[in-house]
mmCIF file of C-alpha atoms and ligand atoms in Angstrom:
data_model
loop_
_atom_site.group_PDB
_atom_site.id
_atom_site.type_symbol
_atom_site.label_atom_id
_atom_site.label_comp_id
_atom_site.label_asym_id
_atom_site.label_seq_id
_atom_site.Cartn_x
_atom_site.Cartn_y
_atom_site.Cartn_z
ATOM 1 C CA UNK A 4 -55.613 -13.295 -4.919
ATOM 2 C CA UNK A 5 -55.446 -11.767 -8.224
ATOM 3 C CA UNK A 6 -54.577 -14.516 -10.788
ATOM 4 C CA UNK A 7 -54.961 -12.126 -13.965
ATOM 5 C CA UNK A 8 -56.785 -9.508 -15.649
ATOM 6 C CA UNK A 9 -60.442 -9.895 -13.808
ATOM 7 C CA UNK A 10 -59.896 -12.662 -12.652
ATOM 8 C CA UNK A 11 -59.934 -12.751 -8.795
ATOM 9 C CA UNK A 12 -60.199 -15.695 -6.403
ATOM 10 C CA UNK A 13 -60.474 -15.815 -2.275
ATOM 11 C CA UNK A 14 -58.169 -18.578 -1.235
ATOM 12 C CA UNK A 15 -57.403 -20.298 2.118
ATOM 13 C CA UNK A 16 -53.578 -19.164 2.705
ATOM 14 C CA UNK A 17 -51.383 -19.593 5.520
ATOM 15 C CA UNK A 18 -51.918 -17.086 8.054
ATOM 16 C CA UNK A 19 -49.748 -14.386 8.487
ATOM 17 C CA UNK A 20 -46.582 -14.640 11.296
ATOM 18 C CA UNK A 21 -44.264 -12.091 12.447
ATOM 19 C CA UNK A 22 -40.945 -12.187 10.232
ATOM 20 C CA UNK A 23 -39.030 -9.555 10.942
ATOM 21 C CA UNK A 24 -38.711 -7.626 14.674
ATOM 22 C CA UNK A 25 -40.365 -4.605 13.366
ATOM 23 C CA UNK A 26 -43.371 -6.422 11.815
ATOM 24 C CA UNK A 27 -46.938 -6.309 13.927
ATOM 25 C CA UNK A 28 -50.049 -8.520 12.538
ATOM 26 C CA UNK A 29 -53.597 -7.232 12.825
ATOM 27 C CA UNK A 30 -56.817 -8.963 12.757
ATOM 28 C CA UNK A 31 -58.714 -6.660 10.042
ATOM 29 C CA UNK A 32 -61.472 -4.902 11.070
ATOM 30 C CA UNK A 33 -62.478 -3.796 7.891
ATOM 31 C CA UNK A 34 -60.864 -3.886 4.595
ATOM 32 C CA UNK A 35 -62.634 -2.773 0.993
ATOM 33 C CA UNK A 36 -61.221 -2.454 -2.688
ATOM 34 C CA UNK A 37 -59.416 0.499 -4.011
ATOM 35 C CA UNK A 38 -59.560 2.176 -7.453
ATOM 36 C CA UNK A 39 -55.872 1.327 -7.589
ATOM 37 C CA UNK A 40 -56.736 -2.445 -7.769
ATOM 38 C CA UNK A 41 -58.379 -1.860 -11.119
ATOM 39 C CA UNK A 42 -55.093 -1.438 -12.871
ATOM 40 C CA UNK A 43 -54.027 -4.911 -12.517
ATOM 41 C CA UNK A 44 -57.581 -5.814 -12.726
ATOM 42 C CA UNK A 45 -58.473 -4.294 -15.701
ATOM 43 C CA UNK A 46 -54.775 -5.671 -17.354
ATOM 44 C CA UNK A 47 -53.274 -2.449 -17.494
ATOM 45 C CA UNK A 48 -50.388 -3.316 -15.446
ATOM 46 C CA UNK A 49 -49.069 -6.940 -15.939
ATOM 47 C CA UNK A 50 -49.950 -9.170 -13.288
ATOM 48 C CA UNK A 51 -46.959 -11.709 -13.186
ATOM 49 C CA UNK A 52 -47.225 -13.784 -10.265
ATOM 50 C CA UNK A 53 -50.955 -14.174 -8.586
ATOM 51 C CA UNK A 54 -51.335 -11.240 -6.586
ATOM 52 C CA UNK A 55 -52.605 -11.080 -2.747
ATOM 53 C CA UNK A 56 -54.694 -7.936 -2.742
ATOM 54 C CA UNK A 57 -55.606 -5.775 -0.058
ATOM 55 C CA UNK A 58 -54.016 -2.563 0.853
ATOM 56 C CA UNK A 59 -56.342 -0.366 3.475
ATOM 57 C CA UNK A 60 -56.783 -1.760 6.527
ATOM 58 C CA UNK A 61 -57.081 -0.877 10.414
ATOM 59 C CA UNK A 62 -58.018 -3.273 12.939
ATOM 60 C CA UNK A 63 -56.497 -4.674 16.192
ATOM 61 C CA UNK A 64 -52.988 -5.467 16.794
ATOM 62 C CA UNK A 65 -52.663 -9.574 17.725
ATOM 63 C CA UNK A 66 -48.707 -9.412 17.756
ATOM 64 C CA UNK A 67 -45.849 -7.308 17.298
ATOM 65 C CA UNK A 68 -42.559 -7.776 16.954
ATOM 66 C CA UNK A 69 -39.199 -7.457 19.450
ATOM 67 C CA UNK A 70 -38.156 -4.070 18.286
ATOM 68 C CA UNK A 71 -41.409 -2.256 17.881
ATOM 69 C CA UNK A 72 -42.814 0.276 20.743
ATOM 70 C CA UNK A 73 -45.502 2.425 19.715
ATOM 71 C CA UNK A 74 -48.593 -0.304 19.519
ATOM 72 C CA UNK A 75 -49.329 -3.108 21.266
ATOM 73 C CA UNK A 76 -51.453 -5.990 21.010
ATOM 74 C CA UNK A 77 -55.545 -5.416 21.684
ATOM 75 C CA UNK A 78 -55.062 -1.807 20.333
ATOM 76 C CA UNK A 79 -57.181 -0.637 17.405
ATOM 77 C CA UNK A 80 -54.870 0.935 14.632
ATOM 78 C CA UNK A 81 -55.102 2.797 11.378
ATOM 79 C CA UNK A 82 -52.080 1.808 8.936
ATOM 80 C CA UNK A 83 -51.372 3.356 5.612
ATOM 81 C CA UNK A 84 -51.051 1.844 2.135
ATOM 82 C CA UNK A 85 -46.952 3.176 2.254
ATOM 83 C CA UNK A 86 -44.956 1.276 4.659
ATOM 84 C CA UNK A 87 -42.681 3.304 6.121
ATOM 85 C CA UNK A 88 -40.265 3.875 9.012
ATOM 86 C CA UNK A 89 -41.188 7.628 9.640
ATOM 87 C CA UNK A 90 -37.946 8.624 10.970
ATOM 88 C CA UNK A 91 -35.867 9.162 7.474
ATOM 89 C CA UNK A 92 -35.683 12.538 6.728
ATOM 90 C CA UNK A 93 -38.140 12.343 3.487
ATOM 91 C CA UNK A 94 -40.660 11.167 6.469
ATOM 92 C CA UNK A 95 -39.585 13.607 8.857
ATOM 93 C CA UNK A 96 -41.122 16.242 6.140
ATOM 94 C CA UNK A 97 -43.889 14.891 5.523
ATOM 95 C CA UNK A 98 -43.450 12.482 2.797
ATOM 96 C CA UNK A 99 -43.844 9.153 4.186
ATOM 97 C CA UNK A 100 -44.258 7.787 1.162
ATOM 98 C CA UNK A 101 -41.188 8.341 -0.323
ATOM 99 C CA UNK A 102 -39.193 6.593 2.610
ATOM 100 C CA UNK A 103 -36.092 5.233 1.717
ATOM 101 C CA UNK A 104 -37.312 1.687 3.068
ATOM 102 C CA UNK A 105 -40.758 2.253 1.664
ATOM 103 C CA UNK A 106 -43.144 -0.608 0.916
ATOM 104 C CA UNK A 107 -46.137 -1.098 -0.295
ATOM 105 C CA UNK A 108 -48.866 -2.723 1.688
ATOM 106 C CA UNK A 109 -50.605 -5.997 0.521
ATOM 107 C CA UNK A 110 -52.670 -8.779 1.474
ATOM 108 C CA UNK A 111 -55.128 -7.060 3.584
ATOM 109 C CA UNK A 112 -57.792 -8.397 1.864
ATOM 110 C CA UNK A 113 -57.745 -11.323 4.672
ATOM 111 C CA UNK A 114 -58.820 -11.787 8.065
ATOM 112 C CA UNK A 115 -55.048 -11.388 9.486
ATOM 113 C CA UNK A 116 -52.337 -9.519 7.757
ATOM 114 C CA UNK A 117 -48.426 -8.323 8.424
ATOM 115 C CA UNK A 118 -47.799 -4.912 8.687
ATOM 116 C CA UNK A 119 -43.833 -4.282 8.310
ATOM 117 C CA UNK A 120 -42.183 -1.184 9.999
ATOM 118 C CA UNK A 121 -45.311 -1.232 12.544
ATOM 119 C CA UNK A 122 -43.731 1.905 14.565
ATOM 120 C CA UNK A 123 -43.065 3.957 11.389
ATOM 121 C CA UNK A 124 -46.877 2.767 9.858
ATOM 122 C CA UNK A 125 -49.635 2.211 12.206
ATOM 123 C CA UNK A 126 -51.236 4.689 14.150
ATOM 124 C CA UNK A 127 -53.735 3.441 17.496
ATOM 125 C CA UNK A 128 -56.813 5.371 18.293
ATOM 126 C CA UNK A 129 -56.806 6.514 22.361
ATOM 127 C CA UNK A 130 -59.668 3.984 22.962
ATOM 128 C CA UNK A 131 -61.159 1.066 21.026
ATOM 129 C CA UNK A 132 -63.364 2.877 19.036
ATOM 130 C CA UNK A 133 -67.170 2.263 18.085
ATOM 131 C CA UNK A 134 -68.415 0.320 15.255
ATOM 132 C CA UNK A 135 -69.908 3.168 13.373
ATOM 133 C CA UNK A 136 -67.001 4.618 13.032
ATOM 134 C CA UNK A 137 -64.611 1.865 11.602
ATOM 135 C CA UNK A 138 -65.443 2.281 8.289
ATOM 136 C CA UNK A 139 -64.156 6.147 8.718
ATOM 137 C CA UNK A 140 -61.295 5.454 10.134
ATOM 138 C CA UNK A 141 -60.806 2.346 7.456
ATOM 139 C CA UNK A 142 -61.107 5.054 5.163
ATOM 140 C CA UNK A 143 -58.220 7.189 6.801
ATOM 141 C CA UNK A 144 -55.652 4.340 5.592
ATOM 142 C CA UNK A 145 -55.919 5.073 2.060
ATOM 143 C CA UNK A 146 -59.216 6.705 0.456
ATOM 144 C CA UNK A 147 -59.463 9.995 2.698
ATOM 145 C CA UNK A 148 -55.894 9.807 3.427
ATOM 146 C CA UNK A 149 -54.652 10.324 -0.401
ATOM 147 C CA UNK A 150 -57.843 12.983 -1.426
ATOM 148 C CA UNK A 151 -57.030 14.885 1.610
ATOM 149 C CA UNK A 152 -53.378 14.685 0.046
ATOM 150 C CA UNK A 153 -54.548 16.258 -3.335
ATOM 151 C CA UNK A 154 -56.286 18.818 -1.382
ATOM 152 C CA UNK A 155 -53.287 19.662 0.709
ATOM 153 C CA UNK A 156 -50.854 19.325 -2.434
ATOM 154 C CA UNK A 157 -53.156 22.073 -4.449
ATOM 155 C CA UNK A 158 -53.168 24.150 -1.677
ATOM 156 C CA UNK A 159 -56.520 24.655 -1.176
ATOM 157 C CA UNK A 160 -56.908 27.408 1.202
ATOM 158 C CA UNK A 161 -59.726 29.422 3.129
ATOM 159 C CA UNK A 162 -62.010 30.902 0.492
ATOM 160 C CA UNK A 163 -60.354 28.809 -2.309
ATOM 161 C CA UNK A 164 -62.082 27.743 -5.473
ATOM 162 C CA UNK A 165 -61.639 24.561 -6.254
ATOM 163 C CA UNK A 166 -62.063 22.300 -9.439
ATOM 164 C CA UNK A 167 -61.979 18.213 -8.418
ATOM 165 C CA UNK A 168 -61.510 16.198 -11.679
ATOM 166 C CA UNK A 169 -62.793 12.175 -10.699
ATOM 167 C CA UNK A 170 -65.618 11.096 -8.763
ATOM 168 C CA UNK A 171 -64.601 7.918 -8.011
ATOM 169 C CA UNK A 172 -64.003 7.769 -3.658
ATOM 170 C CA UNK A 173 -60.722 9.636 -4.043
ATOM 171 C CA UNK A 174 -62.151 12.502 -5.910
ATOM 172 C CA UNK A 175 -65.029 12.529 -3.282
ATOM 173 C CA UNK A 176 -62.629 12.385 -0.402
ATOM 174 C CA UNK A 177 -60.783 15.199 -2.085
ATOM 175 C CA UNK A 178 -64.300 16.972 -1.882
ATOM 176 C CA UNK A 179 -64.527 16.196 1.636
ATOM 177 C CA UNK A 180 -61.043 17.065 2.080
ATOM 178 C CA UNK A 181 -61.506 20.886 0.289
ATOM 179 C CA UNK A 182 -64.554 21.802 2.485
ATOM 180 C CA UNK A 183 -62.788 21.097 5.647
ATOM 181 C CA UNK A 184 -59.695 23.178 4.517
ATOM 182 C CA UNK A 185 -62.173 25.910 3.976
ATOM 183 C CA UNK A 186 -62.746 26.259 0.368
ATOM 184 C CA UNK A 187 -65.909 28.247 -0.093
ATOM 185 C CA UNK A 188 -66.581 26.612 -4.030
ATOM 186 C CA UNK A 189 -66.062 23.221 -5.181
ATOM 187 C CA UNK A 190 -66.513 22.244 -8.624
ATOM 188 C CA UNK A 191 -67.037 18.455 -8.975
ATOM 189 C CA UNK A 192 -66.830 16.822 -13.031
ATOM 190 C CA UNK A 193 -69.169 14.238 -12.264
ATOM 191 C CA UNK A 194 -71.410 11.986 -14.839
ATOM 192 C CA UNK A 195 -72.908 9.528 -12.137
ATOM 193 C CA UNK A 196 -75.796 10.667 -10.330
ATOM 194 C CA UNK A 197 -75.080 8.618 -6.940
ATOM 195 C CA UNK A 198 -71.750 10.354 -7.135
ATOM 196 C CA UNK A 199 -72.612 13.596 -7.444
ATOM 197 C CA UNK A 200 -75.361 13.268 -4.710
ATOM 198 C CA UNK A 201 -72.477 11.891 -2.618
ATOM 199 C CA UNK A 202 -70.420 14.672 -3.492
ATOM 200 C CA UNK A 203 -73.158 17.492 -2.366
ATOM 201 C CA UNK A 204 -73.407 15.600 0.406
ATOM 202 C CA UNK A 205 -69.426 15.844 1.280
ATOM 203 C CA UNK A 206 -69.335 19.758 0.470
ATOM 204 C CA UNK A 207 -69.539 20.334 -3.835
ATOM 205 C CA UNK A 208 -70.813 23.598 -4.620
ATOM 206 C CA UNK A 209 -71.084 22.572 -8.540
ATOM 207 C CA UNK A 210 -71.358 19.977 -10.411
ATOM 208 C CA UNK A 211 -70.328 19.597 -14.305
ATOM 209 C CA UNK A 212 -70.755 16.456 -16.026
ATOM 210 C CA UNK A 213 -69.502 17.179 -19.191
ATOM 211 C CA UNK A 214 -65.864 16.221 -20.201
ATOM 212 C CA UNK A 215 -63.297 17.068 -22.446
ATOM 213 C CA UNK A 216 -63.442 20.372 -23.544
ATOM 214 C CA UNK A 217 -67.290 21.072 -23.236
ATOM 215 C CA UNK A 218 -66.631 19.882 -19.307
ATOM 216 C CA UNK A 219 -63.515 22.988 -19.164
ATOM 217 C CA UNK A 220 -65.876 25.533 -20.910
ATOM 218 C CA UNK A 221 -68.118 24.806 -18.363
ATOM 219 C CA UNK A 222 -66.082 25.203 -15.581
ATOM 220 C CA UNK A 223 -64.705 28.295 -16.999
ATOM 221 C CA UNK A 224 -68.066 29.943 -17.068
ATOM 222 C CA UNK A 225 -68.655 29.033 -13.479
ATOM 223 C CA UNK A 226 -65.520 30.657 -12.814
ATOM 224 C CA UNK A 227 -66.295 33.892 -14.991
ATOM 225 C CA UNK A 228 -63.349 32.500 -17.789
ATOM 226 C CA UNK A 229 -60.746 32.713 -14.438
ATOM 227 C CA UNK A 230 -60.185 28.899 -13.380
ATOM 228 C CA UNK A 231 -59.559 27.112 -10.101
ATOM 229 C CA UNK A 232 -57.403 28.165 -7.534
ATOM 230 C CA UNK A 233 -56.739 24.278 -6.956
ATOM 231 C CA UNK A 234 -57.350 21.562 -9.001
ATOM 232 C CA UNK A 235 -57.636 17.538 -8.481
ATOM 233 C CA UNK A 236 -56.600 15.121 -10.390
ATOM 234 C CA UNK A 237 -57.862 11.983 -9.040
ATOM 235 C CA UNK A 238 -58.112 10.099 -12.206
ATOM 236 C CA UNK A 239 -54.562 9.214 -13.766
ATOM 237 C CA UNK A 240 -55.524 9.333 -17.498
ATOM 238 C CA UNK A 241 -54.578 11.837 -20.266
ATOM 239 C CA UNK A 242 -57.759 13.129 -20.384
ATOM 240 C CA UNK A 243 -58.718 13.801 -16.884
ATOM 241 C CA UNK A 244 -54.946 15.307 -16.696
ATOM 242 C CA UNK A 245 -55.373 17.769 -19.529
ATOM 243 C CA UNK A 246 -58.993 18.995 -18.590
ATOM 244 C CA UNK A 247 -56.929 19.380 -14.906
ATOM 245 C CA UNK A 248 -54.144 21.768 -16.553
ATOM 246 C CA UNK A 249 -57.222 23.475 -18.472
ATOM 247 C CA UNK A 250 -59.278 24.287 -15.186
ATOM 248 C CA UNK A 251 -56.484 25.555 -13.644
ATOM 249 C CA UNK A 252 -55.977 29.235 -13.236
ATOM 250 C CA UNK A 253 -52.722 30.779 -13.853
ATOM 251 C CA UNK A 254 -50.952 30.347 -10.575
ATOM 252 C CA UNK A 255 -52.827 27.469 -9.869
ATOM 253 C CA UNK A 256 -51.633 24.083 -8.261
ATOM 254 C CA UNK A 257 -52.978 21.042 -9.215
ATOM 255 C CA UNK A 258 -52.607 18.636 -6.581
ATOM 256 C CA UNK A 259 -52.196 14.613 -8.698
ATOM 257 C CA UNK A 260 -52.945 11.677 -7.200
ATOM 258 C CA UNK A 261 -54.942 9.738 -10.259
ATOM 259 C CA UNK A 262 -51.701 7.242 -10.450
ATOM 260 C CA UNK A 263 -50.706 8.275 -14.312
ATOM 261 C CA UNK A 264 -51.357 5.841 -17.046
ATOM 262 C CA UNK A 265 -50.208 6.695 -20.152
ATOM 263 C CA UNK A 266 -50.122 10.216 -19.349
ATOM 264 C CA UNK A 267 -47.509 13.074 -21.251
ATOM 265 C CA UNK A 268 -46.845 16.777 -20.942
ATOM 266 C CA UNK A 269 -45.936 18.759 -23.375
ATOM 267 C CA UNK A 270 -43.231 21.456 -21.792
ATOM 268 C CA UNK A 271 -43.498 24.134 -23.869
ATOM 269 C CA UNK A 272 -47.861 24.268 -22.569
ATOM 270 C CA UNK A 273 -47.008 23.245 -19.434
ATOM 271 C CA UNK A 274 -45.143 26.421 -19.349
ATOM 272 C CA UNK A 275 -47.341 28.341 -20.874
ATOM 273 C CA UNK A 276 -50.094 27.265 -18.470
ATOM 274 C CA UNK A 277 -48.045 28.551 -15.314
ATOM 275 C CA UNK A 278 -48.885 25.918 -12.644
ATOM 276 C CA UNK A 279 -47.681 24.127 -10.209
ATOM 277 C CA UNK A 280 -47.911 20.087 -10.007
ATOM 278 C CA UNK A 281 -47.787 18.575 -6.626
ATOM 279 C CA UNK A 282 -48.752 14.482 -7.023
ATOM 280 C CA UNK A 283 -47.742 11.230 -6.055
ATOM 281 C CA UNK A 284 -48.355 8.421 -3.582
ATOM 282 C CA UNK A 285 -50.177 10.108 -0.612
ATOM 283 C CA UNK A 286 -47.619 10.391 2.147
ATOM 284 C CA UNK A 287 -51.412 9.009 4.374
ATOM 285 C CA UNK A 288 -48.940 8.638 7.038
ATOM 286 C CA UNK A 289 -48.776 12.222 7.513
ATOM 287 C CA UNK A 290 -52.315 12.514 8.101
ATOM 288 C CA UNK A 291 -53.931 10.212 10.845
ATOM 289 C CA UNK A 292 -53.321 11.959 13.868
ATOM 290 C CA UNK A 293 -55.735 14.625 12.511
ATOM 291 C CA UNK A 294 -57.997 12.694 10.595
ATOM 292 C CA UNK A 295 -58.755 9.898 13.203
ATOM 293 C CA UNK A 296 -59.827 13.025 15.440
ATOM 294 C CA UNK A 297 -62.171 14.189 12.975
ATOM 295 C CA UNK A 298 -63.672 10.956 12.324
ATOM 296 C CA UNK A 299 -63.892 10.004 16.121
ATOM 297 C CA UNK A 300 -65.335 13.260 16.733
ATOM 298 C CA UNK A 301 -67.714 12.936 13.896
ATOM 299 C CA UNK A 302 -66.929 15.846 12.578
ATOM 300 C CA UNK A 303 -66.706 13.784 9.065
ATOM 301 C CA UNK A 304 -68.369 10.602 7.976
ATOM 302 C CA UNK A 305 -65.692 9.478 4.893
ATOM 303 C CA UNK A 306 -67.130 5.886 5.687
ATOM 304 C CA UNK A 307 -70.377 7.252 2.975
ATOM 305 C CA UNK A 308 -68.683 6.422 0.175
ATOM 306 C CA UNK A 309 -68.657 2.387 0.874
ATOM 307 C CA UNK A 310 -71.792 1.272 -1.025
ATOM 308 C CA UNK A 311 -71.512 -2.149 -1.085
ATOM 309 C CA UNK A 312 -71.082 -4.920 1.314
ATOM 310 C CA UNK A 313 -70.405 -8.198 0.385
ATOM 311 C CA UNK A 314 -68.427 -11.390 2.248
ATOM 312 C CA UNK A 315 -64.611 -11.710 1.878
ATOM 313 C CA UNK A 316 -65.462 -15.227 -0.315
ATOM 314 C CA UNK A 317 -67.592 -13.400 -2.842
ATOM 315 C CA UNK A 318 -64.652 -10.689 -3.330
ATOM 316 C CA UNK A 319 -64.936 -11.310 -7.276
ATOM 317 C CA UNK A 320 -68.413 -10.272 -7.735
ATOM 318 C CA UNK A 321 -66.839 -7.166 -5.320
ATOM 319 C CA UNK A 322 -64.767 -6.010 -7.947
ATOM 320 C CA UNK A 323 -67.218 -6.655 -10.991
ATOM 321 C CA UNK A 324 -69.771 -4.391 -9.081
ATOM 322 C CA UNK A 325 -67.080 -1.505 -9.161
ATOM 323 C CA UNK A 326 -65.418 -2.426 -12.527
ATOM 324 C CA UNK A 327 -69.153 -1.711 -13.827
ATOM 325 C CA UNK A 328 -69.249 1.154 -11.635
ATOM 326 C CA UNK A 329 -72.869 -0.226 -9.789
ATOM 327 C CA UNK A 330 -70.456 0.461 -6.570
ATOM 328 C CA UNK A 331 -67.902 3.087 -5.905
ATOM 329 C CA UNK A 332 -66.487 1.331 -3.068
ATOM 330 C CA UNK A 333 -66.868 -2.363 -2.427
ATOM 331 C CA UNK A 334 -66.165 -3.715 1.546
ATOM 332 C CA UNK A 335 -65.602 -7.134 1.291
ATOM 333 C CA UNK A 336 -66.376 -8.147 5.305
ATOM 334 C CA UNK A 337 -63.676 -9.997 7.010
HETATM 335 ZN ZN1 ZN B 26 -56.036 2.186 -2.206
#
């Protein structure tokens, strides 16, 4: 639970039940923290009432409810941060996450958790699946579901070059994400070392680790003065926004999914600039049928970017370890 700015407890609560007839619980298999629980942490967005945290998850269905059909109990499923009922038309093209009776998961940060709108949310692998690859497939729910997102939403194509602004795990999924769509350069602004190894590792071509302007000059001259083709934003602040817009060729899309803090355009550059913006919560829904196949297949191994392990009941020291960036993604074991 999340009582306040840094200050997180794990607490004994009541275990989950089935409330509603579209509700399924699962017994996590693995759960970790996300960049996104930083905000609160960090007091950046008011915490009012103590917070149960926890929103990427996949593990085995114990119960479902009356109504739902499309998992049943002793299946292994991926879910998706965005509950949703994937039949509403805003699902039905590809933006789960703006269903009308969207939710947002929580409390999977626990051994058991509800999932509501199981048939619209979770999505069961053909077979129990080995335990190698659950951390992949955790990472499906949320991590490599929203960088693939800011890959897809910049169009990054076949031959593409393009510029990912972040190296926290969504920036390096987003890596992951642009060398599997087929982009043949992939500029990473990275200033950690571990990072940027990881990201070499996942498919970066370059690496800059300067910011701010110096960091778009430098991208520019890898670029000869032209820009990306696609750019990632997988930050959310002014800064890494504006060095996105400045990478960005004319024609360019930038693909956001750094949830905006504080962040303003100005209209008359913006048009200027002549891009496109595609952001917002990844629609990770839209993605697992795909995904899980590459992970089961090992075709991908987005499970590298958990590099720390520590119990559910030290969870606190979990997010110290990535508030001080010693760990880019903590996996607090359930
Ligand atoms: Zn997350």
């Amino acid at each position: 639970m999340l009582y306040g700015a840094g200050d997180v407890r794990c607490e004994e609560v009541p275990e989950p039940k089935i409330l509603h007839p579209t509700d399924a619980i699962i017994r996590l298999s693995a759960t970790c923290i996300c960049g996104y629980d930083f905000w609160p942490y960090r007091g950046l967005n008011d915490v009012m009432a103590p917070m149960a945290m926890g929103h990427e998850y996949c593990g085995i269905v114990e119960a479902v409810g009356s109504a739902v059909t499309t998992v049943r109990p002793g299946q292994f499923v991926v879910g998706s941060f965005c509950i949703s009922d994937n039949t509403y038309p805003h699902c039905r093209f590809g933006f789960q996450s703006s269903c009308v009776q969207r939710e947002f998961m929580t409390g999977a940060q626990a051994p058991f958790a509800r999932v509501p709108l199981a048939d619209g949310t979770l999505v069961a692998t053909p077979e129990l699946p080995p335990d190698d690859l659950t951390l992949g497939l955790l990472a499906v729910s949320d991590v490599l579901g929203t960088g693939w997102y800011a890959a897809d939403a910049a169009r990054v194509q076949e031959g593409s070059t393009v510029v990912v602004v972040g190296d926290g795990a969504v920036g390096l999924m987003g890596v992951l994400a642009a060398k599997q769509m087929g982009a043949s350069r992939i500029i990473v602004m990275s200033r950690h070392q571990t990072r940027q190894d990881l990201a070499l590792e996942f498919g970066a071509t370059d690496i800059v680790a300067d910011r701010g302007e110096k960091g778009v000059a430098a991208v520019k001259t890898l670029t000869n003065n032209i820009g990306g083709d696609s750019v990632l934003e997988c930050v959310g602040t002014q800064e890494s926004m504006t060095q996105a817009l400045q990478c960005a060729r004319p024609g360019a899309i930038i693909g956001f999914v750094g949830v905006p803090h504080g962040v303003e355009f100005d209209g008359k550059s913006l048009l200027f600039a002549q891009v496109g913006l595609m952001g917002g919560p990844a629609p990770v829904r839209r993605f697992p049928p795909h995904l899980i196949d590459l992970v089961l297949a090992r075709k991908i191994n987005p499970g590298k970017v958990f590099d720390l392990t520590l119990p559910l009941a030290d969870a606190a020291e979990g997010y110290r370890a990535m508030d001080e960036r010693r760990a880019i993604k903590t996996l607090p074991r359930v």
